[in-house]
Amino acid sequence: MTEETARPVIRVLLADDEGMIRSALAALLRLEGDIDVIAECADGLQAVAEAERLQPDVCLLDLEMPGLDGVEVAERLRRTIAARCVVVTRHARPGVLRRALSAGVAGFLPKSRDAGEVAAVIRRVAAGARYVDPEIAADALSDERCPLTDRELDVLRAGRRGETTAQIARALSLAPGTVRNHVSAILAKLAVDTRQQAVLLSQDRGWI
């Protein structure tokens, strides 16, 4: 029996909305003797449902997915199952790394890594360790600090899916005028014109 086949099999759920990439990566990972891809999901909501049903050891999640992104999936699953999550992304922005680590993500790497490297990260994470791509980690250390207050960040989070001022006010138990004041302060600090631009910028830098 070889060292590879002697390893315990790691049950992996793979989620990526790009079908060709998802299928190709799943096929390559199945060539590894100790990795079993038990589910292939096309979006974040399906990934949550299948992970809760199948209880995989590791969830390999694309960051950019419809419905829920990879970090949001990891955040939800942290509350319901014991699986460890690895997030892969085409655009490895340092701010997103901080958001991922806050959500309990155990691995974070760019999509440019080959299947062998991804398999190695899966094994490392399944064994209880963490892995962060070294270049992303170095960039994160030098990334600028968030200029927004905690309450301003709450306003952006509550409105990041396009909620109205009234809806944000109800969610945060604030007066609509107070929400508008916070939004004005946010736009000035971030030097953007709209709340949606502020949301996108803050997500890009991992502040929300």
mmCIF file of C-alpha atoms in Angstrom, residues 32 34 42-43 56 58-59 84 86 92 94 112 125 134 136 142 155-156 159 165 170 177 189 191 204:
data_model
loop_
_atom_site.group_PDB
_atom_site.id
_atom_site.type_symbol
_atom_site.label_atom_id
_atom_site.label_comp_id
_atom_site.label_asym_id
_atom_site.label_seq_id
_atom_site.Cartn_x
_atom_site.Cartn_y
_atom_site.Cartn_z
ATOM 1 C CA GLU A 32 -5.786 12.141 -6.002
ATOM 2 C CA ASP A 34 -7.116 10.471 -0.868
ATOM 3 C CA ALA A 42 -23.005 26.100 -8.933
ATOM 4 C CA ASP A 43 -23.780 28.819 -6.388
ATOM 5 C CA PRO A 56 -18.062 17.117 3.947
ATOM 6 C CA VAL A 58 -13.594 20.364 3.448
ATOM 7 C CA CYS A 59 -15.571 22.858 1.375
ATOM 8 C CA ARG A 84 -13.380 23.440 7.173
ATOM 9 C CA VAL A 86 -11.014 26.944 1.674
ATOM 10 C CA ALA A 92 -6.909 37.919 -4.509
ATOM 11 C CA PRO A 94 -5.894 41.713 0.587
ATOM 12 C CA SER A 112 -3.958 30.476 -10.484
ATOM 13 C CA VAL A 125 -6.666 22.190 6.114
ATOM 14 C CA PRO A 134 2.099 34.078 1.078
ATOM 15 C CA ILE A 136 -1.767 37.724 -0.338
ATOM 16 C CA SER A 142 0.501 46.660 4.198
ATOM 17 C CA VAL A 155 -25.036 50.891 7.803
ATOM 18 C CA LEU A 156 -23.119 49.596 4.790
ATOM 19 C CA GLY A 159 -27.675 48.119 2.869
ATOM 20 C CA THR A 165 -32.802 54.003 3.816
ATOM 21 C CA ARG A 170 -35.513 49.515 10.747
ATOM 22 C CA GLY A 177 -32.265 60.862 9.171
ATOM 23 C CA LYS A 189 -14.545 59.528 3.881
ATOM 24 C CA ALA A 191 -14.490 59.861 -1.739
ATOM 25 C CA ASP A 204 -13.181 44.887 -2.010
#
